[in-house]
Coordinates of C-alpha atoms and ligand atoms in Angstrom, one line a residue:
X165 CA 9.6 32.2 -40.7
X166 CA 9.7 28.4 -41.0
X167 CA 7.3 26.5 -43.2
X168 CA 5.1 24.0 -41.5
X169 CA 6.6 21.3 -43.7
X170 CA 10.2 21.9 -43.0
X171 CA 11.4 19.4 -40.4
X172 CA 12.8 21.2 -37.3
X173 CA 16.2 19.7 -37.7
X174 CA 16.6 21.2 -41.1
X175 CA 15.6 24.6 -39.7
X176 CA 18.3 24.2 -37.1
X177 CA 21.0 23.6 -39.8
X178 CA 19.8 26.4 -41.9
X179 CA 19.4 28.8 -38.9
X180 CA 23.0 28.3 -37.8
X181 CA 24.0 30.4 -40.8
X182 CA 21.6 33.2 -40.2
X183 CA 22.1 36.5 -38.5
X184 CA 21.4 37.5 -34.9
X185 CA 17.8 38.5 -35.1
X186 CA 16.5 37.8 -31.5
X187 CA 13.1 36.3 -32.6
X188 CA 15.1 34.1 -34.9
X189 CA 17.4 33.0 -32.0
X190 CA 14.4 32.1 -29.9
X191 CA 12.8 30.1 -32.7
X192 CA 16.2 28.4 -33.2
X193 CA 16.4 27.5 -29.6
X194 CA 12.9 26.0 -29.7
X195 CA 13.7 24.1 -32.9
X196 CA 16.9 22.7 -31.3
X197 CA 14.9 21.5 -28.3
X198 CA 12.6 19.7 -30.8
X199 CA 15.5 18.1 -32.5
X200 CA 17.0 17.0 -29.2
X201 CA 13.7 15.3 -28.4
X202 CA 13.4 13.3 -31.6
X203 CA 17.0 12.1 -31.1
X204 CA 16.6 11.4 -27.4
X205 CA 17.1 8.0 -25.7
X206 CA 13.8 6.2 -25.9
X207 CA 12.1 5.2 -22.6
X208 CA 12.5 1.7 -21.2
X209 CA 8.9 1.8 -20.1
X210 CA 6.0 4.1 -20.7
X211 CA 2.6 3.9 -19.1
X212 CA -0.1 5.6 -21.1
X213 CA -3.9 6.3 -21.0
X214 CA -3.9 6.6 -17.3
X215 CA -5.3 8.9 -14.7
X216 CA -2.2 9.8 -12.8
X217 CA -2.4 11.4 -9.4
X218 CA 1.1 12.7 -9.1
X219 CA 1.1 14.1 -5.6
X220 CA 3.2 16.9 -7.1
X221 CA 1.4 20.3 -6.6
X222 CA 3.1 21.7 -9.7
X223 CA 1.5 19.1 -11.9
X224 CA -1.3 17.4 -10.1
X225 CA -2.7 15.3 -12.9
X226 CA -1.3 13.6 -16.0
X227 CA -2.2 10.8 -18.5
X228 CA 1.1 9.0 -18.6
X229 CA 4.7 8.5 -17.4
X230 CA 7.9 7.7 -19.2
X231 CA 10.7 5.8 -17.4
X232 CA 14.4 5.3 -18.2
X233 CA 16.3 2.9 -15.9
X234 CA 15.0 3.5 -12.4
X235 CA 13.9 7.2 -12.9
X236 CA 10.9 9.0 -14.2
X237 CA 11.9 11.1 -17.3
X238 CA 8.5 12.5 -18.2
X239 CA 5.0 13.0 -16.8
X240 CA 2.4 14.4 -19.1
X241 CA -0.4 13.9 -21.7
X242 CA -0.7 10.9 -24.0
X243 CA 0.9 12.6 -26.9
X244 CA 3.9 13.8 -24.9
X245 CA 4.5 10.4 -23.4
X246 CA 4.1 8.8 -26.8
X247 CA 7.1 10.6 -28.1
X248 CA 9.3 8.7 -25.6
X249 CA 8.4 5.4 -27.3
X250 CA 11.1 3.6 -29.2
X251 CA 11.3 0.1 -30.7
X252 CA 12.3 -1.6 -27.5
X253 CA 10.1 0.4 -25.1
X254 CA 7.7 -1.6 -23.1
X255 CA 4.3 0.1 -23.2
X256 CA 1.6 -0.4 -20.5
X257 CA -1.8 0.8 -21.6
X258 CA -3.5 1.6 -18.3
X259 CA -6.9 1.7 -19.9
X260 CA -8.0 4.8 -18.0
X261 CA -7.0 3.4 -14.6
X262 CA -5.8 5.4 -11.7
X263 CA -2.1 5.6 -11.0
X264 CA -0.6 6.8 -7.7
X265 CA 2.9 6.9 -6.3
X266 CA 4.1 3.7 -4.7
X267 CA 3.0 3.4 -1.1
X268 CA 5.6 3.9 1.6
X269 CA 4.7 2.1 4.8
X270 CA 6.4 4.1 7.5
X271 CA 6.2 1.4 10.2
X272 CA 6.4 -2.3 9.6
X273 CA 7.9 -5.4 11.1
X274 CA 8.9 -6.8 7.8
X275 CA 10.6 -10.1 8.7
X276 CA 7.9 -11.0 11.3
X277 CA 5.4 -10.2 8.6
X278 CA 7.0 -12.5 6.1
X279 CA 7.3 -15.2 8.7
X280 CA 3.6 -14.8 9.7
X281 CA 2.5 -15.5 6.1
X282 CA 3.7 -19.1 6.7
X283 CA 2.8 -19.6 10.3
X284 CA -0.4 -20.1 12.3
X285 CA -2.9 -17.2 11.7
X286 CA -5.0 -16.5 14.8
X287 CA -6.2 -13.0 13.9
X288 CA -9.7 -14.1 13.0
X289 CA -9.9 -17.0 15.4
X290 CA -13.2 -15.9 16.9
X291 CA -13.4 -18.3 19.9
X292 CA -11.0 -20.0 22.3
X293 CA -11.9 -23.3 20.7
X294 CA -11.0 -22.1 17.2
X295 CA -7.8 -20.6 18.7
X296 CA -6.8 -23.9 20.2
X297 CA -7.8 -25.9 17.1
X298 CA -5.5 -23.8 14.8
X299 CA -2.5 -24.1 17.2
X300 CA -3.0 -27.8 17.4
X301 CA -3.1 -28.1 13.6
X302 CA 0.2 -26.1 13.4
X303 CA 1.8 -28.2 16.1
X304 CA 1.2 -31.3 14.0
X305 CA 2.9 -29.6 11.0
X306 CA 6.2 -28.5 12.6
X307 CA 9.1 -30.9 13.1
X308 CA 10.3 -32.1 16.6
X309 CA 11.7 -29.3 18.7
X310 CA 10.4 -26.6 16.4
X311 CA 8.3 -23.8 18.0
X312 CA 4.9 -22.7 17.1
X313 CA 5.3 -18.9 16.8
X314 CA 3.4 -15.9 15.2
X315 CA -0.3 -16.0 15.8
X316 CA -1.6 -12.4 16.1
X317 CA -4.5 -13.5 18.2
X318 CA -7.2 -11.0 19.3
X319 CA -9.0 -11.8 22.6
X320 CA -11.4 -8.9 21.9
X321 CA -13.1 -11.1 19.2
X322 CA -14.2 -13.6 21.9
X323 CA -17.5 -13.4 23.7
X324 CA -16.9 -12.4 26.4
X325 CA -13.3 -11.1 25.7
X326 CA -10.8 -12.8 28.0
X327 CA -7.1 -13.5 27.9
X328 CA -6.2 -17.0 26.7
X329 CA -4.4 -19.4 29.1
X330 CA -1.9 -22.2 28.6
X331 CA -4.6 -24.7 29.7
X332 CA -6.4 -24.1 26.4
X333 CA -3.6 -25.6 24.4
X334 CA -1.4 -27.7 26.8
X335 CA -3.2 -31.0 26.0
X336 CA -2.9 -30.6 22.2
X337 CA 0.7 -29.5 22.4
X338 CA 2.3 -31.9 24.9
X339 CA 5.8 -31.7 23.4
X340 CA 5.8 -28.7 21.1
X341 CA 6.8 -25.3 22.5
X342 CA 4.3 -22.6 21.7
X343 CA 4.7 -18.8 22.0
X344 CA 2.0 -17.0 20.1
X345 CA 1.7 -13.3 20.3
X346 CA -1.3 -11.0 20.5
X347 CA -1.7 -9.1 17.3
X348 CA -0.3 -5.9 18.9
X349 CA 2.9 -7.7 19.9
X350 CA 2.7 -6.5 23.5
X351 CA 1.7 -9.9 25.0
X352 CA 2.1 -13.5 24.1
X353 CA 0.8 -16.8 25.3
X354 CA 3.3 -19.6 26.1
X355 CA 2.3 -23.2 26.7
X356 CA 3.7 -25.3 29.6
X357 CA 6.4 -26.7 27.4
X358 CA 7.7 -23.2 26.6
X359 CA 7.4 -22.0 30.2
X360 CA 9.4 -25.0 31.4
X361 CA 12.1 -24.5 28.8
X362 CA 12.4 -20.9 30.0
X363 CA 12.5 -21.9 33.6
X364 CA 9.8 -19.5 34.7
X365 CA 8.0 -20.5 37.9
X366 CA 5.7 -18.9 40.5
X367 CA 8.9 -17.4 42.1
X368 CA 10.0 -15.6 38.9
X369 CA 9.7 -11.9 39.5
X370 CA 8.0 -9.5 37.1
X371 CA 10.8 -7.6 35.2
X372 CA 10.8 -3.8 35.0
X373 CA 8.3 -2.8 32.2
X374 CA 6.8 -6.3 32.1
X375 CA 4.1 -8.5 33.7
X376 CA 3.7 -12.2 34.1
X377 CA -0.1 -12.9 34.3
X378 CA -0.6 -15.2 37.3
X379 CA -3.3 -17.3 38.9
X380 CA -4.3 -17.2 42.6
X381 CA -1.2 -19.3 43.5
X382 CA 1.1 -16.9 41.5
X383 CA 1.6 -19.6 38.9
X384 CA 2.0 -18.1 35.4
X385 CA -1.2 -18.6 33.3
X386 CA 0.8 -18.4 30.1
X387 CA 0.4 -14.8 29.2
X388 CA 3.5 -12.6 29.3
X389 CA 3.3 -8.8 28.8
X390 CA 5.9 -6.5 27.3
X391 CA 9.3 -6.9 28.9
X392 CA 8.2 -10.2 30.5
X393 CA 8.1 -11.7 27.0
X394 CA 11.9 -11.7 27.1
X395 CA 11.8 -14.6 29.5
X396 CA 10.5 -16.9 26.8
X397 CA 12.0 -15.2 23.8
X398 CA 15.5 -15.8 25.0
X399 CA 15.1 -19.6 24.8
X400 CA 13.6 -19.6 21.3
X401 CA 16.2 -20.8 18.8
X402 CA 17.3 -18.0 16.5
X403 CA 16.1 -18.0 12.9
X404 CA 18.5 -19.8 10.5
X405 CA 19.8 -17.6 7.6
X406 CA 17.6 -19.7 5.2
X407 CA 14.5 -19.0 7.3
X408 CA 15.3 -15.3 7.4
X409 CA 15.9 -15.1 3.7
X410 CA 12.7 -17.0 3.0
X411 CA 10.7 -14.6 5.3
X412 CA 12.1 -11.5 3.6
X413 CA 11.3 -12.9 0.2
X414 CA 7.7 -13.7 1.3
X415 CA 7.4 -10.2 2.7
X416 CA 8.7 -8.6 -0.5
X417 CA 6.3 -10.6 -2.7
X418 CA 3.4 -9.6 -0.4
X419 CA 4.4 -5.9 -0.4
X420 CA 4.6 -5.9 -4.2
X421 CA 1.2 -7.4 -4.5
X422 CA -0.4 -4.6 -2.5
X423 CA 1.5 -1.7 -4.0
X424 CA 4.0 -1.1 -1.2
X425 CA 7.3 0.0 -2.8
X426 CA 9.0 1.4 0.4
X427 CA 8.9 0.1 3.9
X428 CA 10.4 1.5 7.1
X429 CA 11.4 -1.5 9.2
X430 CA 11.1 -0.8 12.9
X431 CA 13.3 -2.9 15.3
X432 CA 15.0 -5.1 12.7
X433 CA 17.7 -7.4 14.0
X434 CA 21.2 -6.8 12.5
X435 CA 20.8 -10.2 10.8
X436 CA 17.7 -8.8 9.1
X437 CA 19.7 -5.9 7.8
X438 CA 22.4 -8.3 6.6
X439 CA 19.8 -10.2 4.6
X440 CA 18.5 -7.0 3.1
X441 CA 22.1 -6.0 2.2
X442 CA 22.6 -9.4 0.4
X443 CA 19.4 -8.9 -1.6
X444 CA 20.3 -5.3 -2.4
X445 CA 23.7 -6.3 -3.7
X446 CA 22.1 -8.9 -5.9
X447 CA 19.5 -6.4 -7.2
X448 CA 16.7 -8.5 -5.7
X449 CA 15.0 -6.0 -3.4
X450 CA 11.6 -5.0 -4.8
X451 CA 10.7 -2.6 -2.0
X452 CA 13.0 0.0 -0.6
X453 CA 14.0 -0.4 3.0
X454 CA 14.8 2.1 5.7
X455 CA 15.9 0.1 8.8
X456 CA 15.6 1.5 12.4
X457 CA 17.2 -0.9 14.8
X458 CA 16.7 -0.6 18.6
X459 CA 17.9 2.7 20.2
X460 CA 19.6 0.7 23.0
X461 CA 22.3 -0.2 20.4
X462 CA 22.7 3.4 19.2
X463 CA 26.4 3.5 19.6
X464 CA 26.9 0.7 17.0
X465 CA 25.8 3.0 14.2
X466 CA 27.3 6.1 15.9
X467 CA 30.8 4.4 16.0
X468 CA 30.7 3.7 12.3
X469 CA 29.8 7.4 11.6
X470 CA 26.5 6.5 10.0
X471 CA 24.0 9.4 9.9
X472 CA 20.3 9.4 9.3
X473 CA 19.1 8.0 6.0
X474 CA 22.5 6.7 5.0
X475 CA 22.8 4.2 2.2
X476 CA 21.5 3.5 -1.2
X477 CA 18.1 4.0 -2.8
X478 CA 17.2 0.4 -1.9
X479 CA 18.6 0.1 1.6
X480 CA 19.3 2.8 4.2
X481 CA 20.1 2.8 7.9
X482 CA 20.7 5.6 10.4
X483 CA 17.5 5.6 12.3
X484 CA 16.8 4.2 15.8
X485 CA 13.6 2.8 17.2
X486 CA 12.7 3.1 20.9
X487 CA 9.8 2.1 23.1
X488 CA 8.3 4.4 25.7
X489 CA 5.4 2.2 26.7
X490 CA 3.2 -0.8 25.7
X491 CA -0.2 -1.0 24.0
X492 CA -3.8 -0.1 24.7
X493 CA -5.0 -3.7 24.0
X494 CA -2.6 -5.1 26.6
X495 CA -3.4 -2.3 29.1
X496 CA 0.3 -1.4 29.0
X497 CA 0.1 2.0 27.2
X498 CA 1.0 4.5 29.8
X499 CA -1.6 7.2 30.8
X500 CA -1.9 10.1 33.2
X501 CA -5.1 8.6 34.7
X502 CA -6.0 5.0 35.3
X503 CA -7.7 2.8 32.7
X504 CA -11.5 3.0 32.9
X505 CA -11.9 -0.8 32.8
X506 CA -8.8 -1.5 34.9
X507 CA -8.7 1.2 37.6
X508 CA -5.8 -0.4 39.3
X509 CA -3.4 0.5 36.5
X510 CA -2.2 3.4 34.4
X511 CA -0.1 1.2 32.1
X512 CA 3.6 0.6 32.1
X513 CA 6.6 2.7 31.0
X514 CA 8.9 0.4 29.0
X515 CA 12.1 -0.9 30.5
X516 CA 14.0 1.5 28.2
X517 CA 12.4 4.5 30.0
X518 CA 13.6 3.2 33.4
X519 CA 15.5 5.1 34.5
X520 CA 14.5 8.1 32.4
X521 CA 17.9 9.6 32.7
X522 CA 19.4 6.6 30.9
X523 CA 16.9 7.0 28.0
X524 CA 17.6 10.8 27.9
X525 CA 21.4 10.2 27.8
X526 CA 21.1 7.7 25.0
X527 CA 18.8 9.8 22.9
X528 CA 21.1 12.9 23.3
X529 CA 24.1 10.8 22.3
X530 CA 22.3 9.3 19.3
X531 CA 21.0 12.7 18.1
X532 CA 24.4 14.2 18.5
X533 CA 25.8 11.5 16.2
X534 CA 23.3 12.5 13.5
X535 CA 21.0 9.5 14.0
X536 CA 17.2 9.8 13.6
X537 CA 15.0 9.0 16.6
X538 CA 11.7 7.1 16.2
X539 CA 10.0 6.5 19.5
X540 CA 7.0 4.3 20.1
X541 CA 4.5 6.1 22.4
X542 CA 0.8 5.2 22.7
X543 CA -0.6 6.4 26.1
X544 CA -1.0 10.2 26.7
X545 CA 1.6 10.3 29.4
X546 CA 4.1 8.3 27.4
X547 CA 3.7 10.7 24.5
X548 CA 4.1 13.6 26.8
X549 CA 7.3 12.2 28.3
X550 CA 8.7 11.6 24.8
X551 CA 7.9 15.2 23.8
X552 CA 9.8 16.2 27.0
X553 CA 12.7 14.1 25.9
X554 CA 12.7 15.5 22.4
X555 CA 12.7 19.0 23.8
X556 CA 15.7 18.1 26.0
X557 CA 17.6 16.5 23.1
X558 CA 17.0 19.6 20.9
X559 CA 18.1 21.9 23.7
X560 CA 21.3 19.8 24.3
X561 CA 22.3 19.6 20.7
X562 CA 20.9 22.8 19.1
X563 CA 18.7 23.4 16.0
X564 CA 18.9 21.0 13.1
X565 CA 16.7 19.3 10.6
X566 CA 16.4 16.1 12.7
X567 CA 12.8 15.0 12.0
X568 CA 11.9 13.4 15.4
X569 CA 9.2 10.8 15.1
X570 CA 6.6 9.5 17.5
X571 CA 5.5 6.1 16.4
X572 CA 1.7 5.4 16.9
X573 CA 1.0 8.7 18.8
X574 CA -2.4 7.2 19.6
X575 CA -3.8 8.9 22.6
X576 CA -2.6 12.5 22.8
X577 CA -3.4 14.8 25.7
X578 CA -5.2 17.9 24.4
X579 CA -2.4 20.1 25.8
X580 CA 0.3 18.3 23.8
X581 CA -0.9 18.9 20.2
X582 CA 0.8 22.3 20.0
X583 CA 4.0 20.9 21.4
X584 CA 3.9 18.2 18.7
X585 CA 3.8 21.0 16.1
X586 CA 6.4 23.4 17.7
X587 CA 9.0 20.6 18.2
X588 CA 8.3 19.6 14.5
X589 CA 7.7 16.0 15.6
X590 CA 6.3 13.7 12.9
X591 CA 3.3 11.6 13.9
X592 CA 3.9 8.2 12.3
X593 CA 0.4 6.7 12.6
X594 CA -1.5 3.6 11.5
X595 CA -5.1 4.4 10.8
X596 CA -6.2 0.7 10.7
X597 CA -5.6 0.6 14.4
X598 CA -8.4 3.1 14.8
X599 CA -11.1 0.9 13.2
X600 CA -9.7 -2.1 15.0
X601 CA -9.3 -0.6 18.6
X602 CA -12.4 1.5 18.0
X603 CA -14.4 -1.6 18.7
X604 CA -13.5 -1.5 22.4
X605 CA -11.3 1.6 23.1
X606 CA -14.0 3.6 24.7
X607 CA -14.7 0.8 27.2
X608 CA -11.0 0.9 28.1
X609 CA -10.3 4.6 28.4
X610 CA -13.7 6.3 28.6
X611 CA -15.6 8.9 26.5
X612 CA -13.3 11.8 27.2
X613 CA -10.0 10.4 26.2
X614 CA -11.3 8.9 22.9
X615 CA -11.8 12.5 21.6
X616 CA -8.1 12.9 21.1
X617 CA -7.5 9.3 20.1
X618 CA -6.1 8.6 16.6
X619 CA -6.6 12.3 16.1
X620 CA -5.4 12.6 12.5
X621 CA -7.6 15.6 11.8
X622 CA -6.4 17.6 14.8
X623 CA -2.8 16.7 14.0
X624 CA -3.1 18.0 10.4
X625 CA -5.0 21.1 11.5
X626 CA -2.2 21.9 14.0
X627 CA 0.3 21.6 11.2
X628 CA 1.8 18.3 12.3
X629 CA 3.3 16.2 9.5
X630 CA 1.8 12.7 9.2
X631 CA 3.5 9.6 7.9
X632 CA 1.2 6.6 7.3
X633 CA 1.8 2.9 7.8
X634 CA 0.3 -0.3 9.2
X635 CA 2.6 -1.7 11.9
X636 CA 2.3 -4.9 9.9
X637 CA 1.8 -7.6 11.3
X638 CA -0.3 -5.7 13.8
X639 CA -2.5 -4.6 10.9
X640 CA -2.7 -5.8 7.3
X641 CA 0.0 -4.4 5.0
X642 CA -2.7 -3.6 2.3
X643 CA -2.7 0.3 1.9
X644 CA -6.3 0.2 0.7
X645 CA -7.4 -0.8 4.2
X646 CA -5.4 2.0 5.7
X647 CA -6.9 4.6 3.3
X648 CA -10.4 3.1 4.1
X649 CA -9.7 3.4 7.8
X650 CA -8.4 7.0 7.7
X651 CA -11.3 8.3 5.6
X652 CA -14.2 6.3 7.1
X653 CA -13.2 5.4 10.7
X654 CA -15.8 2.7 10.3
X655 CA -15.0 0.1 13.0
X656 CA -14.5 -3.5 12.0
X657 CA -17.5 -4.6 14.0
X658 CA -19.8 -2.6 11.8
X659 CA -21.0 -0.6 14.8
X660 CA -19.8 2.9 13.6
X661 CA -20.6 2.9 9.8
X662 CA -20.4 6.7 9.8
X663 CA -17.2 6.8 11.7
X664 CA -15.9 6.3 15.2
X665 CA -15.1 9.8 16.5
X666 CA -15.9 11.0 13.0
X667 CA -14.6 14.5 13.4
X668 CA -11.1 13.0 13.2
X669 CA -11.6 11.7 9.6
X670 CA -9.2 12.9 6.9
X671 CA -9.8 13.0 3.2
X672 CA -8.5 10.5 0.6
X673 CA -6.0 13.0 -0.8
X674 CA -4.8 13.9 2.7
X675 CA -4.3 10.2 3.5
X676 CA -2.7 9.5 0.2
X677 CA -0.3 12.4 0.6
X678 CA 0.7 11.2 4.1
X679 CA 1.2 7.7 2.8
X680 CA 3.6 8.8 0.0
X681 CA 5.2 12.3 0.5
X682 CA 4.6 12.2 4.2
X683 CA 6.3 8.9 4.7
X684 CA 9.1 9.9 2.4
X685 CA 9.6 13.0 4.4
X686 CA 9.8 10.9 7.6
X687 CA 12.8 9.2 6.1
X688 CA 14.5 12.3 4.6
X689 CA 13.7 11.1 1.1
X690 CA 11.1 13.5 -0.2
X691 CA 13.4 14.7 -3.0
X692 CA 13.8 11.1 -4.2
X693 CA 10.3 9.6 -3.9
X694 CA 6.8 10.1 -2.8
X695 CA 5.5 11.9 -5.9
X696 CA 5.4 11.1 -9.6
X697 CA 7.6 13.7 -11.1
X698 CA 10.4 14.0 -13.5
X699 CA 13.7 12.9 -12.0
X700 CA 12.2 11.0 -9.2
X701 CA 12.5 7.2 -8.6
X702 CA 10.0 5.3 -10.7
X703 CA 7.9 3.8 -8.0
X704 CA 4.2 3.7 -8.9
X705 CA 1.1 1.7 -8.7
X706 CA -1.8 1.0 -11.1
X707 CA -5.1 0.5 -9.2
X708 CA -8.1 -1.5 -10.2
X709 CA -10.5 1.5 -9.5
X710 CA -10.3 5.2 -9.1
X711 CA -9.9 5.8 -5.4
X712 CA -10.3 9.5 -5.9
X713 CA -13.7 9.1 -7.4
X714 CA -15.6 6.6 -5.3
X715 CA -17.2 6.6 -1.9
X716 CA -14.4 6.0 0.7
X717 CA -16.3 3.0 2.0
X718 CA -15.6 1.2 -1.3
X719 CA -11.8 1.8 -1.2
X720 CA -11.2 -1.4 0.8
X721 CA -12.2 -3.5 -2.2
X722 CA -9.8 -1.8 -4.6
X723 CA -6.9 -4.0 -5.7
X724 CA -3.5 -3.4 -7.2
X725 CA -3.2 -4.2 -10.9
X726 CA 0.5 -3.4 -11.5
X727 CA 3.3 -2.3 -9.1
X728 CA 6.5 -0.7 -10.5
X729 CA 9.5 -0.2 -8.2
X730 CA 12.6 1.4 -9.6
X731 CA 11.3 1.2 -13.1
X732 CA 10.8 -2.5 -12.9
X733 CA 7.4 -4.2 -13.0
X734 CA 7.5 -6.2 -9.7
X735 CA 3.9 -7.3 -9.6
X736 CA 1.2 -7.7 -12.2
X737 CA -2.3 -9.2 -11.6
Ligands
ZN1081 ZN1 5.5 -1.6 15.6

């Protein structure tokens, strides 16, 4: 009917006066769509000439994305995206680079992370001498009365591995209090100044869920495990508001630089949430935050009537984080059978789990109030007990889309995988721990238990949903290292280049999906983010190299070129 040369708008005007031929009506409708397009609001930002992995099964691949405000308005080929350009549109030519949805780290300690960026870094201190040297250097930097904190030390890097003692650092820190944590956060070393300030002596008892490491005379050696760390923590001066704001800003900058556009902050203080709220009000957050404060304070949120995932696109609350046990590295993860290398212990249930009835009552109350439960459980018996608790909670309060989460879920008893699936529990896992702990985990728990350790493959095969994260500062925040870890399981010491327990590897696409859609699902946000699709929040990352077309072993060297959060470029290399 229409001539090729007649502009569609003209056809529309003309067709309005024509009769009701159905073919004509169809053509008219198409022409009107074309008209609407040419008159549409131009995009604020378009990214073109890219290889987009959308994560959206309905449209897996594309060449570009158009964004208006904080939302994606189009995903498609170069020509289609080109039509969204207007005079003021910013255009990013990706030059054929890979684009993926922004990474959503389902488990971070964001403020600690930001603080750690400016404090003593002991993670790669490979000997007790180097450990002491760095602490001494930091002690000279801080002002009088200020503590040396942070650290992230790793005794397993020392030959032979052994716990540090205060004697290592007392002479170089005669007046500076020191409390530096192991990288897993489940034990810390205090010097004599700190121990004295805390009033801890040989007579101080071990608290429930905690251990003071002692010498033959029962004197503390300096290492405090789990709940015993509270003895020292309670005398550390609280962060000033300025220090907290600075830490959050450092953490946000770092997140943007590695392509993390959403984080789920486990165990924030209420002051942390207040700082996020200020930044959100000022439009200064560059990563979206879901905050899960301690379950012991569940009634605070319940009293306000806050439910899971309540808030804005930038800051949400309504989740709770609890602890069932400690960590493998600190021999405080709670197992059915004793540790292979420490047969006198099976680990420790956390103080929150003692008595168990108290924990159960709190979780039932919190769930009844509509709050989401995220419980840290690492050892097989701790995981089993949390599954029991979740079963009890569901039974008490009835069926609902509640999305229980077990954080870490490291060492799962073979009998419990099916329960994980049938209770619809999300496994919120940190693959980097596998290549880190994989250096020594077999020594600690033996050849049998490692078969179901960091069992990402089995979890997926059983139909369990995974959410991926790092537990930063326990592991680096950089998602490339997590993807590398999940797909290679190549331990950091180079001793398992083809993978430690290789049958538990997952594919790059599986890991990427868990890191985006999976983490979004874990915070009830899969309709808002996690894929690159029309209508979704414009959170995406341009990568230096194509992680979908390279050997997984090279993924760890890939960097982020551009990070876009809410339609804004928040990082550019
Ligand atoms: Zn954690």
